[in-house]
């Protein structure tokens, strides 16, 4: 509340002082209190005639015997803080939102609470020297580094573990630590939780050689991560672990890895090489989507591949370990389930005319493994014109629902939408197209010529080169017209 400077508490109290100017808090009971974002709070008064459970000293609120830090006031101006030797607990949110401290050192037998140091905008360095052999043995230390412990510490650059104590890094522990450059995990760490290093934008390398499990989103959007060393004992990699790691160029997945989640490497746009575990049997949705993989080998024991596992990879050379794979075959750049006669995906460059293999009986929904991108135009730069389908195919209209098709020909018949000239719904942001909607045509032909009306592009999608050329032509035309005008004026004057 604006201009309120003092609060008196008589009962259990929990408050977020984000928009408050309170400078003084008086506690008149022995009930627990919780304080966060008290940017202006300077004093906590604990009357001596009350059997209080707290001690307030030097702008730090402790429990009564000073073994736990409850709250560290933001009005304390120290830039460095070392946890006192008698302290064995740092409570949840104890230092959260502090904007003064730049370095924290924690020694001995200390249990850290969730978000204890979250949102500390000035924090640059952390030293963790945790040891169960020193301090208050009555407090049981967890070997899990608390969740969201350093969440959104924007300027945190260095974290040093001086002991091999923790076995698990809790979820979101360093999430959005956008400046974090250096962290050496203890050899004791075996598990990385969900989103632990999510959006650590400056993190360039990390040694995971002792880790056996990595949680979802653990390194998502670590856009400068270049080097990752995985443990030969790693068993699983969960979904989106390395999503959008755009600097990652190569990686080795050890053979002991038995399962990987969806989108693990999606949007790793510079990932060109991968040595993949021979023991993963399911290749899930978008596992390598929008990477830059040059080649990938499908091993004999692979049993499942999704239609979008290799989505939108421009120059992928997909191979089978052996031609006698029990389930899959590759025919003219089509990956097929040969048992079902099903097309899973087409992984070559875009074609004007796409002829489906005669072995085809089933077409997976949206099997064409490319996505349209902004400012890429119909025919000239992107898009199939015609898809020819064998008569044996049990067609699924959703397989041809993509806007990249002009027409779908089935054994000489073709489907066509006749309403393109009149329907705004059939005009995309990028180009105009004939979209398959399930109408039969009576023509026994497959017209491979794109009609003129399907070639026109919206003016706001003209390329920069075309715009430049148009401007140059317009300027030249204006100059020529001006010269002609001057010429005729001078000629008229000379005639007079």
GROMACS .gro file of C-alpha atoms in nm:
model
  496
    1UNK     CA    1   0.000   0.000   0.000
    2UNK     CA    2   0.139   0.337  -0.104
    3UNK     CA    3   0.286   0.556   0.174
    4UNK     CA    4   0.225   0.290   0.441
    5UNK     CA    5   0.544   0.276   0.650
    6UNK     CA    6   0.463   0.043   0.941
    7UNK     CA    7   0.278  -0.287   0.980
    8UNK     CA    8   0.194  -0.453   1.314
    9UNK     CA    9   0.136  -0.829   1.303
   10UNK     CA   10  -0.066  -1.012   1.569
   11UNK     CA   11  -0.128  -1.345   1.390
   12UNK     CA   12   0.035  -1.572   1.137
   13UNK     CA   13   0.155  -1.350   0.854
   14UNK     CA   14   0.258  -1.402   0.492
   15UNK     CA   15   0.300  -1.108   0.258
   16UNK     CA   16   0.450  -0.998  -0.071
   17UNK     CA   17   0.566  -0.637  -0.031
   18UNK     CA   18   0.636  -0.578  -0.401
   19UNK     CA   19   0.439  -0.255  -0.427
   20UNK     CA   20   0.477  -0.151  -0.065
   21UNK     CA   21   0.686   0.121   0.100
   22UNK     CA   22   0.668  -0.040   0.445
   23UNK     CA   23   0.985   0.029   0.643
   24UNK     CA   24   0.898  -0.120   0.982
   25UNK     CA   25   0.735  -0.451   1.077
   26UNK     CA   26   0.637  -0.527   1.437
   27UNK     CA   27   0.558  -0.889   1.528
   28UNK     CA   28   0.339  -0.928   1.839
   29UNK     CA   29   0.294  -1.304   1.835
   30UNK     CA   30   0.485  -1.627   1.814
   31UNK     CA   31   0.316  -1.726   1.488
   32UNK     CA   32   0.519  -1.785   1.175
   33UNK     CA   33   0.570  -1.507   0.923
   34UNK     CA   34   0.678  -1.506   0.559
   35UNK     CA   35   0.812  -1.198   0.383
   36UNK     CA   36   0.909  -1.151   0.018
   37UNK     CA   37   1.010  -0.852  -0.194
   38UNK     CA   38   1.032  -0.612   0.099
   39UNK     CA   39   1.245  -0.361  -0.090
   40UNK     CA   40   1.212  -0.083   0.168
   41UNK     CA   41   1.183  -0.280   0.492
   42UNK     CA   42   1.455  -0.164   0.732
   43UNK     CA   43   1.349  -0.299   1.070
   44UNK     CA   44   1.164  -0.593   1.222
   45UNK     CA   45   1.063  -0.527   1.583
   46UNK     CA   46   1.028  -0.823   1.819
   47UNK     CA   47   0.904  -0.695   2.160
   48UNK     CA   48   1.081  -0.854   2.459
   49UNK     CA   49   0.755  -0.918   2.642
   50UNK     CA   50   0.641  -1.155   2.367
   51UNK     CA   51   0.758  -1.517   2.358
   52UNK     CA   52   0.877  -1.471   2.002
   53UNK     CA   53   1.017  -1.746   1.782
   54UNK     CA   54   1.247  -1.513   1.589
   55UNK     CA   55   1.567  -1.314   1.630
   56UNK     CA   56   1.635  -1.002   1.426
   57UNK     CA   57   1.995  -0.888   1.392
   58UNK     CA   58   2.181  -0.676   1.138
   59UNK     CA   59   1.879  -0.675   0.904
   60UNK     CA   60   1.858  -1.054   0.899
   61UNK     CA   61   1.559  -1.238   1.043
   62UNK     CA   62   1.662  -1.570   1.205
   63UNK     CA   63   1.478  -1.831   1.402
   64UNK     CA   64   1.515  -1.788   1.776
   65UNK     CA   65   1.848  -1.969   1.817
   66UNK     CA   66   1.988  -1.833   1.487
   67UNK     CA   67   2.024  -2.169   1.313
   68UNK     CA   68   1.796  -2.070   1.025
   69UNK     CA   69   1.784  -1.759   0.808
   70UNK     CA   70   1.421  -1.667   0.745
   71UNK     CA   71   1.463  -1.338   0.560
   72UNK     CA   72   1.755  -1.122   0.450
   73UNK     CA   73   1.637  -0.762   0.412
   74UNK     CA   74   1.707  -0.588   0.086
   75UNK     CA   75   1.800  -0.266   0.264
   76UNK     CA   76   2.117  -0.438   0.387
   77UNK     CA   77   2.380  -0.305   0.147
   78UNK     CA   78   2.658  -0.568   0.163
   79UNK     CA   79   2.773  -0.692  -0.178
   80UNK     CA   80   2.909  -1.022  -0.045
   81UNK     CA   81   2.759  -1.261   0.205
   82UNK     CA   82   2.900  -1.572   0.371
   83UNK     CA   83   2.648  -1.781   0.560
   84UNK     CA   84   2.741  -1.778   0.933
   85UNK     CA   85   2.886  -2.103   1.067
   86UNK     CA   86   2.596  -2.166   1.305
   87UNK     CA   87   2.330  -2.150   1.035
   88UNK     CA   88   2.206  -2.488   0.907
   89UNK     CA   89   1.890  -2.381   0.718
   90UNK     CA   90   1.822  -2.113   0.462
   91UNK     CA   91   1.446  -2.092   0.425
   92UNK     CA   92   1.242  -2.072   0.108
   93UNK     CA   93   1.269  -1.726  -0.054
   94UNK     CA   94   1.509  -1.605   0.218
   95UNK     CA   95   1.719  -1.394  -0.022
   96UNK     CA   96   1.473  -1.381  -0.313
   97UNK     CA   97   1.460  -1.053  -0.506
   98UNK     CA   98   1.764  -0.910  -0.328
   99UNK     CA   99   1.930  -0.656  -0.556
  100UNK     CA  100   2.248  -0.579  -0.362
  101UNK     CA  101   2.442  -0.905  -0.314
  102UNK     CA  102   2.693  -1.000  -0.586
  103UNK     CA  103   2.859  -1.304  -0.425
  104UNK     CA  104   2.732  -1.572  -0.187
  105UNK     CA  105   2.946  -1.835  -0.011
  106UNK     CA  106   2.784  -2.127   0.170
  107UNK     CA  107   3.000  -2.355   0.384
  108UNK     CA  108   2.926  -2.660   0.593
  109UNK     CA  109   2.603  -2.831   0.696
  110UNK     CA  110   2.337  -2.608   0.533
  111UNK     CA  111   1.997  -2.708   0.393
  112UNK     CA  112   1.882  -2.477   0.112
  113UNK     CA  113   1.513  -2.401   0.057
  114UNK     CA  114   1.329  -2.362  -0.273
  115UNK     CA  115   1.381  -2.022  -0.440
  116UNK     CA  116   1.614  -1.924  -0.157
  117UNK     CA  117   1.821  -1.709  -0.397
  118UNK     CA  118   1.576  -1.662  -0.684
  119UNK     CA  119   1.548  -1.336  -0.879
  120UNK     CA  120   1.867  -1.185  -0.734
  121UNK     CA  121   1.946  -0.944  -1.015
  122UNK     CA  122   2.299  -0.845  -0.901
  123UNK     CA  123   2.423  -1.192  -0.803
  124UNK     CA  124   2.730  -1.289  -1.010
  125UNK     CA  125   2.908  -1.567  -0.820
  126UNK     CA  126   2.809  -1.857  -0.595
  127UNK     CA  127   3.039  -2.089  -0.398
  128UNK     CA  128   2.875  -2.403  -0.257
  129UNK     CA  129   3.091  -2.589  -0.005
  130UNK     CA  130   2.821  -2.811   0.143
  131UNK     CA  131   2.930  -3.084   0.383
  132UNK     CA  132   2.711  -3.312   0.599
  133UNK     CA  133   2.998  -3.359   0.845
  134UNK     CA  134   3.000  -3.002   0.973
  135UNK     CA  135   2.730  -2.811   1.159
  136UNK     CA  136   2.396  -2.902   1.314
  137UNK     CA  137   2.355  -3.278   1.276
  138UNK     CA  138   1.989  -3.250   1.382
  139UNK     CA  139   1.910  -3.103   1.039
  140UNK     CA  140   1.898  -3.370   0.771
  141UNK     CA  141   2.053  -3.249   0.449
  142UNK     CA  142   1.886  -3.338   0.122
  143UNK     CA  143   2.117  -3.445  -0.158
  144UNK     CA  144   1.881  -3.274  -0.403
  145UNK     CA  145   1.981  -2.917  -0.483
  146UNK     CA  146   1.657  -2.727  -0.423
  147UNK     CA  147   1.421  -2.651  -0.710
  148UNK     CA  148   1.427  -2.297  -0.852
  149UNK     CA  149   1.715  -2.219  -0.618
  150UNK     CA  150   1.873  -1.956  -0.847
  151UNK     CA  151   1.577  -1.902  -1.080
  152UNK     CA  152   1.612  -1.590  -1.298
  153UNK     CA  153   1.938  -1.467  -1.149
  154UNK     CA  154   2.008  -1.272  -1.468
  155UNK     CA  155   2.371  -1.183  -1.395
  156UNK     CA  156   2.490  -1.506  -1.235
  157UNK     CA  157   2.805  -1.605  -1.424
  158UNK     CA  158   2.988  -1.862  -1.212
  159UNK     CA  159   2.876  -2.145  -0.983
  160UNK     CA  160   3.139  -2.349  -0.799
  161UNK     CA  161   3.066  -2.678  -0.622
  162UNK     CA  162   3.354  -2.749  -0.385
  163UNK     CA  163   3.230  -3.087  -0.259
  164UNK     CA  164   3.080  -3.398  -0.413
  165UNK     CA  165   2.762  -3.388  -0.208
  166UNK     CA  166   2.459  -3.336  -0.430
  167UNK     CA  167   2.331  -3.628  -0.639
  168UNK     CA  168   2.041  -3.444  -0.806
  169UNK     CA  169   1.997  -3.093  -0.941
  170UNK     CA  170   1.633  -3.002  -0.875
  171UNK     CA  171   1.398  -2.870  -1.141
  172UNK     CA  172   1.447  -2.512  -1.263
  173UNK     CA  173   1.747  -2.466  -1.033
  174UNK     CA  174   1.929  -2.236  -1.279
  175UNK     CA  175   1.647  -2.162  -1.521
  176UNK     CA  176   1.675  -1.821  -1.691
  177UNK     CA  177   2.024  -1.758  -1.552
  178UNK     CA  178   2.093  -1.594  -1.884
  179UNK     CA  179   2.454  -1.494  -1.808
  180UNK     CA  180   2.571  -1.827  -1.665
  181UNK     CA  181   2.894  -1.920  -1.841
  182UNK     CA  182   3.076  -2.159  -1.610
  183UNK     CA  183   2.948  -2.446  -1.400
  184UNK     CA  184   3.133  -2.767  -1.312
  185UNK     CA  185   2.891  -3.022  -1.176
  186UNK     CA  186   3.014  -3.245  -0.892
  187UNK     CA  187   3.098  -3.601  -0.991
  188UNK     CA  188   2.830  -3.710  -0.746
  189UNK     CA  189   2.548  -3.560  -0.958
  190UNK     CA  190   2.357  -3.838  -1.135
  191UNK     CA  191   2.026  -3.670  -1.218
  192UNK     CA  192   1.950  -3.340  -1.391
  193UNK     CA  193   1.589  -3.237  -1.327
  194UNK     CA  194   1.345  -3.062  -1.559
  195UNK     CA  195   1.438  -2.720  -1.700
  196UNK     CA  196   1.750  -2.697  -1.482
  197UNK     CA  197   1.949  -2.489  -1.736
  198UNK     CA  198   1.657  -2.377  -1.953
  199UNK     CA  199   1.742  -2.042  -2.120
  200UNK     CA  200   2.097  -2.024  -1.986
  201UNK     CA  201   2.186  -1.825  -2.294
  202UNK     CA  202   2.563  -1.791  -2.231
  203UNK     CA  203   2.636  -2.150  -2.131
  204UNK     CA  204   2.882  -2.289  -2.387
  205UNK     CA  205   2.979  -2.630  -2.256
  206UNK     CA  206   2.897  -2.875  -1.982
  207UNK     CA  207   3.035  -3.208  -1.867
  208UNK     CA  208   2.755  -3.460  -1.804
  209UNK     CA  209   2.985  -3.761  -1.802
  210UNK     CA  210   2.851  -3.886  -1.467
  211UNK     CA  211   2.481  -3.812  -1.525
  212UNK     CA  212   2.247  -4.108  -1.583
  213UNK     CA  213   1.917  -3.920  -1.631
  214UNK     CA  214   1.835  -3.585  -1.792
  215UNK     CA  215   1.494  -3.422  -1.746
  216UNK     CA  216   1.272  -3.251  -2.001
  217UNK     CA  217   1.380  -2.904  -2.119
  218UNK     CA  218   1.701  -2.935  -1.915
  219UNK     CA  219   1.906  -2.737  -2.172
  220UNK     CA  220   1.625  -2.590  -2.379
  221UNK     CA  221   1.722  -2.266  -2.558
  222UNK     CA  222   2.085  -2.274  -2.444
  223UNK     CA  223   2.162  -2.100  -2.771
  224UNK     CA  224   2.542  -2.087  -2.718
  225UNK     CA  225   2.585  -2.446  -2.601
  226UNK     CA  226   2.844  -2.605  -2.831
  227UNK     CA  227   2.998  -2.895  -2.640
  228UNK     CA  228   2.810  -3.160  -2.442
  229UNK     CA  229   2.974  -3.473  -2.307
  230UNK     CA  230   2.720  -3.740  -2.213
  231UNK     CA  231   2.782  -4.031  -1.980
  232UNK     CA  232   2.820  -4.382  -2.116
  233UNK     CA  233   2.587  -4.479  -1.830
  234UNK     CA  234   2.310  -4.245  -1.943
  235UNK     CA  235   1.980  -4.435  -1.969
  236UNK     CA  236   1.725  -4.180  -2.089
  237UNK     CA  237   1.688  -3.834  -2.239
  238UNK     CA  238   1.349  -3.673  -2.192
  239UNK     CA  239   1.149  -3.450  -2.425
  240UNK     CA  240   1.292  -3.118  -2.550
  241UNK     CA  241   1.614  -3.161  -2.351
  242UNK     CA  242   1.824  -2.977  -2.612
  243UNK     CA  243   1.539  -2.792  -2.786
  244UNK     CA  244   1.658  -2.481  -2.972
  245UNK     CA  245   2.028  -2.526  -2.890
  246UNK     CA  246   2.117  -2.345  -3.210
  247UNK     CA  247   2.498  -2.360  -3.165
  248UNK     CA  248   2.513  -2.735  -3.114
  249UNK     CA  249   2.683  -2.887  -3.421
  250UNK     CA  250   2.747  -3.247  -3.319
  251UNK     CA  251   2.669  -3.484  -3.035
  252UNK     CA  252   2.714  -3.849  -2.942
  253UNK     CA  253   2.430  -4.041  -2.779
  254UNK     CA  254   2.588  -4.343  -2.604
  255UNK     CA  255   2.458  -4.693  -2.676
  256UNK     CA  256   2.340  -4.734  -2.317
  257UNK     CA  257   2.063  -4.481  -2.386
  258UNK     CA  258   1.742  -4.682  -2.424
  259UNK     CA  259   1.482  -4.407  -2.470
  260UNK     CA  260   1.458  -4.050  -2.595
  261UNK     CA  261   1.162  -3.814  -2.573
  262UNK     CA  262   0.993  -3.605  -2.838
  263UNK     CA  263   1.159  -3.291  -2.979
  264UNK     CA  264   1.490  -3.359  -2.802
  265UNK     CA  265   1.686  -3.184  -3.079
  266UNK     CA  266   1.407  -2.985  -3.243
  267UNK     CA  267   1.517  -2.641  -3.371
  268UNK     CA  268   1.888  -2.726  -3.327
  269UNK     CA  269   1.936  -2.556  -3.660
  270UNK     CA  270   2.314  -2.615  -3.682
  271UNK     CA  271   2.317  -2.977  -3.571
  272UNK     CA  272   2.479  -3.161  -3.863
  273UNK     CA  273   2.626  -3.476  -3.709
  274UNK     CA  274   2.494  -3.719  -3.454
  275UNK     CA  275   2.620  -4.056  -3.341
  276UNK     CA  276   2.304  -4.219  -3.217
  277UNK     CA  277   2.245  -4.501  -2.970
  278UNK     CA  278   2.193  -4.839  -3.134
  279UNK     CA  279   1.953  -4.940  -2.857
  280UNK     CA  280   1.678  -4.681  -2.898
  281UNK     CA  281   1.386  -4.860  -3.063
  282UNK     CA  282   1.135  -4.572  -3.088
  283UNK     CA  283   1.215  -4.248  -3.274
  284UNK     CA  284   0.948  -4.013  -3.138
  285UNK     CA  285   0.772  -3.707  -3.275
  286UNK     CA  286   0.997  -3.420  -3.392
  287UNK     CA  287   1.308  -3.585  -3.249
  288UNK     CA  288   1.530  -3.420  -3.514
  289UNK     CA  289   1.280  -3.166  -3.653
  290UNK     CA  290   1.433  -2.855  -3.811
  291UNK     CA  291   1.792  -2.961  -3.756
  292UNK     CA  292   2.054  -2.959  -4.029
  293UNK     CA  293   2.140  -3.329  -4.015
  294UNK     CA  294   2.319  -3.447  -4.326
  295UNK     CA  295   2.273  -3.819  -4.275
  296UNK     CA  296   2.110  -4.061  -4.036
  297UNK     CA  297   2.112  -4.440  -4.021
  298UNK     CA  298   1.808  -4.636  -3.905
  299UNK     CA  299   1.935  -4.937  -3.713
  300UNK     CA  300   1.792  -5.287  -3.739
  301UNK     CA  301   1.620  -5.279  -3.400
  302UNK     CA  302   1.419  -4.958  -3.462
  303UNK     CA  303   1.048  -5.041  -3.444
  304UNK     CA  304   0.872  -4.704  -3.454
  305UNK     CA  305   0.926  -4.379  -3.649
  306UNK     CA  306   0.677  -4.091  -3.643
  307UNK     CA  307   0.573  -3.895  -3.951
  308UNK     CA  308   0.744  -3.581  -3.815
  309UNK     CA  309   1.056  -3.739  -3.662
  310UNK     CA  310   1.262  -3.585  -3.946
  311UNK     CA  311   1.037  -3.283  -4.007
  312UNK     CA  312   1.176  -3.006  -4.225
  313UNK     CA  313   1.538  -3.119  -4.266
  314UNK     CA  314   1.654  -2.973  -4.600
  315UNK     CA  315   1.929  -3.214  -4.716
  316UNK     CA  316   1.892  -3.533  -4.515
  317UNK     CA  317   2.037  -3.857  -4.648
  318UNK     CA  318   1.834  -4.120  -4.466
  319UNK     CA  319   1.972  -4.474  -4.472
  320UNK     CA  320   1.891  -4.820  -4.341
  321UNK     CA  321   2.160  -5.015  -4.162
  322UNK     CA  322   2.068  -5.312  -4.382
  323UNK     CA  323   1.837  -5.341  -4.681
  324UNK     CA  324   1.661  -5.630  -4.510
  325UNK     CA  325   1.521  -5.423  -4.223
  326UNK     CA  326   1.225  -5.615  -4.075
  327UNK     CA  327   0.988  -5.315  -4.083
  328UNK     CA  328   1.118  -5.023  -4.288
  329UNK     CA  329   1.225  -4.969  -4.647
  330UNK     CA  330   1.339  -4.668  -4.847
  331UNK     CA  331   1.199  -4.630  -5.198
  332UNK     CA  332   1.283  -4.320  -5.406
  333UNK     CA  333   1.339  -4.106  -5.094
  334UNK     CA  334   1.020  -4.232  -4.930
  335UNK     CA  335   1.056  -4.389  -4.587
  336UNK     CA  336   0.799  -4.666  -4.576
  337UNK     CA  337   0.661  -4.925  -4.341
  338UNK     CA  338   0.691  -5.213  -4.583
  339UNK     CA  339   0.467  -5.442  -4.378
  340UNK     CA  340   0.172  -5.202  -4.407
  341UNK     CA  341   0.270  -5.045  -4.737
  342UNK     CA  342   0.255  -4.713  -4.552
  343UNK     CA  343   0.442  -4.394  -4.642
  344UNK     CA  344   0.586  -4.246  -4.324
  345UNK     CA  345   0.766  -3.949  -4.474
  346UNK     CA  346   0.934  -3.812  -4.785
  347UNK     CA  347   1.274  -3.668  -4.699
  348UNK     CA  348   1.417  -3.532  -5.022
  349UNK     CA  349   1.410  -3.177  -5.152
  350UNK     CA  350   1.077  -3.035  -5.265
  351UNK     CA  351   0.960  -3.152  -5.606
  352UNK     CA  352   0.720  -3.006  -5.861
  353UNK     CA  353   0.578  -3.349  -5.934
  354UNK     CA  354   0.582  -3.618  -5.668
  355UNK     CA  355   0.513  -3.975  -5.779
  356UNK     CA  356   0.430  -4.213  -5.496
  357UNK     CA  357   0.582  -4.564  -5.507
  358UNK     CA  358   0.372  -4.846  -5.647
  359UNK     CA  359   0.418  -5.029  -5.316
  360UNK     CA  360   0.208  -4.763  -5.142
  361UNK     CA  361  -0.118  -4.867  -4.978
  362UNK     CA  362  -0.145  -4.620  -4.689
  363UNK     CA  363  -0.037  -4.256  -4.671
  364UNK     CA  364   0.035  -4.114  -4.327
  365UNK     CA  365  -0.125  -3.778  -4.250
  366UNK     CA  366   0.090  -3.490  -4.373
  367UNK     CA  367   0.373  -3.721  -4.476
  368UNK     CA  368   0.557  -3.447  -4.666
  369UNK     CA  369   0.823  -3.357  -4.414
  370UNK     CA  370   0.871  -2.989  -4.489
  371UNK     CA  371   0.702  -2.679  -4.355
  372UNK     CA  372   0.633  -2.359  -4.544
  373UNK     CA  373   0.837  -2.063  -4.431
  374UNK     CA  374   0.757  -1.698  -4.451
  375UNK     CA  375   0.838  -1.522  -4.780
  376UNK     CA  376   0.883  -1.850  -4.968
  377UNK     CA  377   0.657  -1.853  -5.266
  378UNK     CA  378   0.448  -2.104  -5.452
  379UNK     CA  379   0.626  -2.303  -5.726
  380UNK     CA  380   0.928  -2.077  -5.772
  381UNK     CA  381   1.079  -2.142  -5.430
  382UNK     CA  382   0.860  -2.383  -5.236
  383UNK     CA  383   0.578  -2.627  -5.287
  384UNK     CA  384   0.473  -2.942  -5.468
  385UNK     CA  385   0.257  -2.885  -5.772
  386UNK     CA  386   0.123  -3.232  -5.833
  387UNK     CA  387   0.107  -3.554  -5.633
  388UNK     CA  388   0.049  -3.875  -5.832
  389UNK     CA  389  -0.104  -4.153  -5.627
  390UNK     CA  390  -0.119  -4.523  -5.726
  391UNK     CA  391  -0.467  -4.674  -5.759
  392UNK     CA  392  -0.389  -4.919  -5.477
  393UNK     CA  393  -0.371  -4.644  -5.215
  394UNK     CA  394  -0.639  -4.614  -4.950
  395UNK     CA  395  -0.634  -4.233  -4.963
  396UNK     CA  396  -0.668  -4.028  -4.653
  397UNK     CA  397  -0.783  -3.676  -4.732
  398UNK     CA  398  -0.581  -3.533  -4.444
  399UNK     CA  399  -0.265  -3.655  -4.610
  400UNK     CA  400  -0.337  -3.404  -4.885
  401UNK     CA  401  -0.466  -3.124  -4.667
  402UNK     CA  402  -0.144  -2.929  -4.691
  403UNK     CA  403  -0.149  -2.599  -4.875
  404UNK     CA  404   0.160  -2.696  -5.073
  405UNK     CA  405  -0.039  -2.909  -5.318
  406UNK     CA  406  -0.188  -2.776  -5.641
  407UNK     CA  407  -0.365  -3.099  -5.719
  408UNK     CA  408  -0.368  -3.464  -5.622
  409UNK     CA  409  -0.389  -3.712  -5.907
  410UNK     CA  410  -0.516  -4.062  -5.839
  411UNK     CA  411  -0.468  -4.294  -6.136
  412UNK     CA  412  -0.559  -4.029  -6.389
  413UNK     CA  413  -0.835  -3.866  -6.188
  414UNK     CA  414  -0.758  -3.558  -5.985
  415UNK     CA  415  -0.912  -3.371  -5.697
  416UNK     CA  416  -0.947  -2.997  -5.731
  417UNK     CA  417  -1.103  -2.707  -5.545
  418UNK     CA  418  -1.299  -2.504  -5.795
  419UNK     CA  419  -1.363  -2.213  -5.559
  420UNK     CA  420  -1.014  -2.067  -5.548
  421UNK     CA  421  -1.108  -1.760  -5.753
  422UNK     CA  422  -1.389  -1.667  -5.516
  423UNK     CA  423  -1.274  -1.788  -5.173
  424UNK     CA  424  -1.050  -1.579  -4.949
  425UNK     CA  425  -1.005  -1.885  -4.729
  426UNK     CA  426  -0.797  -2.046  -5.000
  427UNK     CA  427  -0.552  -1.754  -5.013
  428UNK     CA  428  -0.263  -1.805  -4.772
  429UNK     CA  429  -0.029  -1.544  -4.629
  430UNK     CA  430   0.241  -1.659  -4.867
  431UNK     CA  431   0.074  -1.750  -5.193
  432UNK     CA  432  -0.246  -1.854  -5.368
  433UNK     CA  433  -0.307  -2.223  -5.411
  434UNK     CA  434  -0.554  -2.487  -5.523
  435UNK     CA  435  -0.630  -2.673  -5.203
  436UNK     CA  436  -0.758  -3.031  -5.200
  437UNK     CA  437  -1.105  -3.052  -5.048
  438UNK     CA  438  -1.229  -3.382  -5.182
  439UNK     CA  439  -1.405  -3.284  -5.505
  440UNK     CA  440  -1.387  -3.533  -5.790
  441UNK     CA  441  -1.308  -3.410  -6.137
  442UNK     CA  442  -1.432  -3.606  -6.436
  443UNK     CA  443  -1.115  -3.553  -6.636
  444UNK     CA  444  -0.901  -3.860  -6.696
  445UNK     CA  445  -0.585  -3.654  -6.699
  446UNK     CA  446  -0.334  -3.522  -6.454
  447UNK     CA  447  -0.270  -3.162  -6.553
  448UNK     CA  448   0.083  -3.077  -6.445
  449UNK     CA  449   0.059  -2.715  -6.553
  450UNK     CA  450  -0.006  -2.464  -6.280
  451UNK     CA  451  -0.286  -2.225  -6.383
  452UNK     CA  452  -0.190  -1.860  -6.406
  453UNK     CA  453  -0.421  -1.759  -6.123
  454UNK     CA  454  -0.231  -1.992  -5.888
  455UNK     CA  455   0.099  -1.818  -5.962
  456UNK     CA  456   0.002  -1.471  -5.849
  457UNK     CA  457   0.155  -1.359  -5.522
  458UNK     CA  458   0.043  -1.104  -5.271
  459UNK     CA  459   0.224  -0.772  -5.317
  460UNK     CA  460   0.327  -0.757  -4.950
  461UNK     CA  461   0.526  -1.076  -4.998
  462UNK     CA  462   0.744  -0.942  -5.280
  463UNK     CA  463   1.109  -1.021  -5.222
  464UNK     CA  464   1.360  -0.747  -5.134
  465UNK     CA  465   1.537  -0.801  -5.469
  466UNK     CA  466   1.210  -0.758  -5.657
  467UNK     CA  467   1.130  -0.444  -5.459
  468UNK     CA  468   1.475  -0.302  -5.537
  469UNK     CA  469   1.439  -0.381  -5.907
  470UNK     CA  470   1.093  -0.223  -5.912
  471UNK     CA  471   1.229   0.095  -5.753
  472UNK     CA  472   1.520   0.108  -5.999
  473UNK     CA  473   1.286   0.059  -6.297
  474UNK     CA  474   1.049   0.326  -6.164
  475UNK     CA  475   1.334   0.574  -6.115
  476UNK     CA  476   1.474   0.501  -6.462
  477UNK     CA  477   1.130   0.547  -6.614
  478UNK     CA  478   1.086   0.878  -6.434
  479UNK     CA  479   1.428   0.998  -6.554
  480UNK     CA  480   1.349   0.900  -6.914
  481UNK     CA  481   1.014   1.079  -6.900
  482UNK     CA  482   1.178   1.389  -6.753
  483UNK     CA  483   1.445   1.388  -7.026
  484UNK     CA  484   1.178   1.353  -7.294
  485UNK     CA  485   0.985   1.646  -7.148
  486UNK     CA  486   1.300   1.861  -7.140
  487UNK     CA  487   1.384   1.752  -7.495
  488UNK     CA  488   1.046   1.856  -7.635
  489UNK     CA  489   1.051   2.187  -7.444
  490UNK     CA  490   1.395   2.275  -7.581
  491UNK     CA  491   1.293   2.166  -7.930
  492UNK     CA  492   0.985   2.385  -7.916
  493UNK     CA  493   1.190   2.685  -7.801
  494UNK     CA  494   1.445   2.635  -8.078
  495UNK     CA  495   1.165   2.615  -8.334
  496UNK     CA  496   1.034   2.952  -8.221
   0.00000   0.00000   0.00000
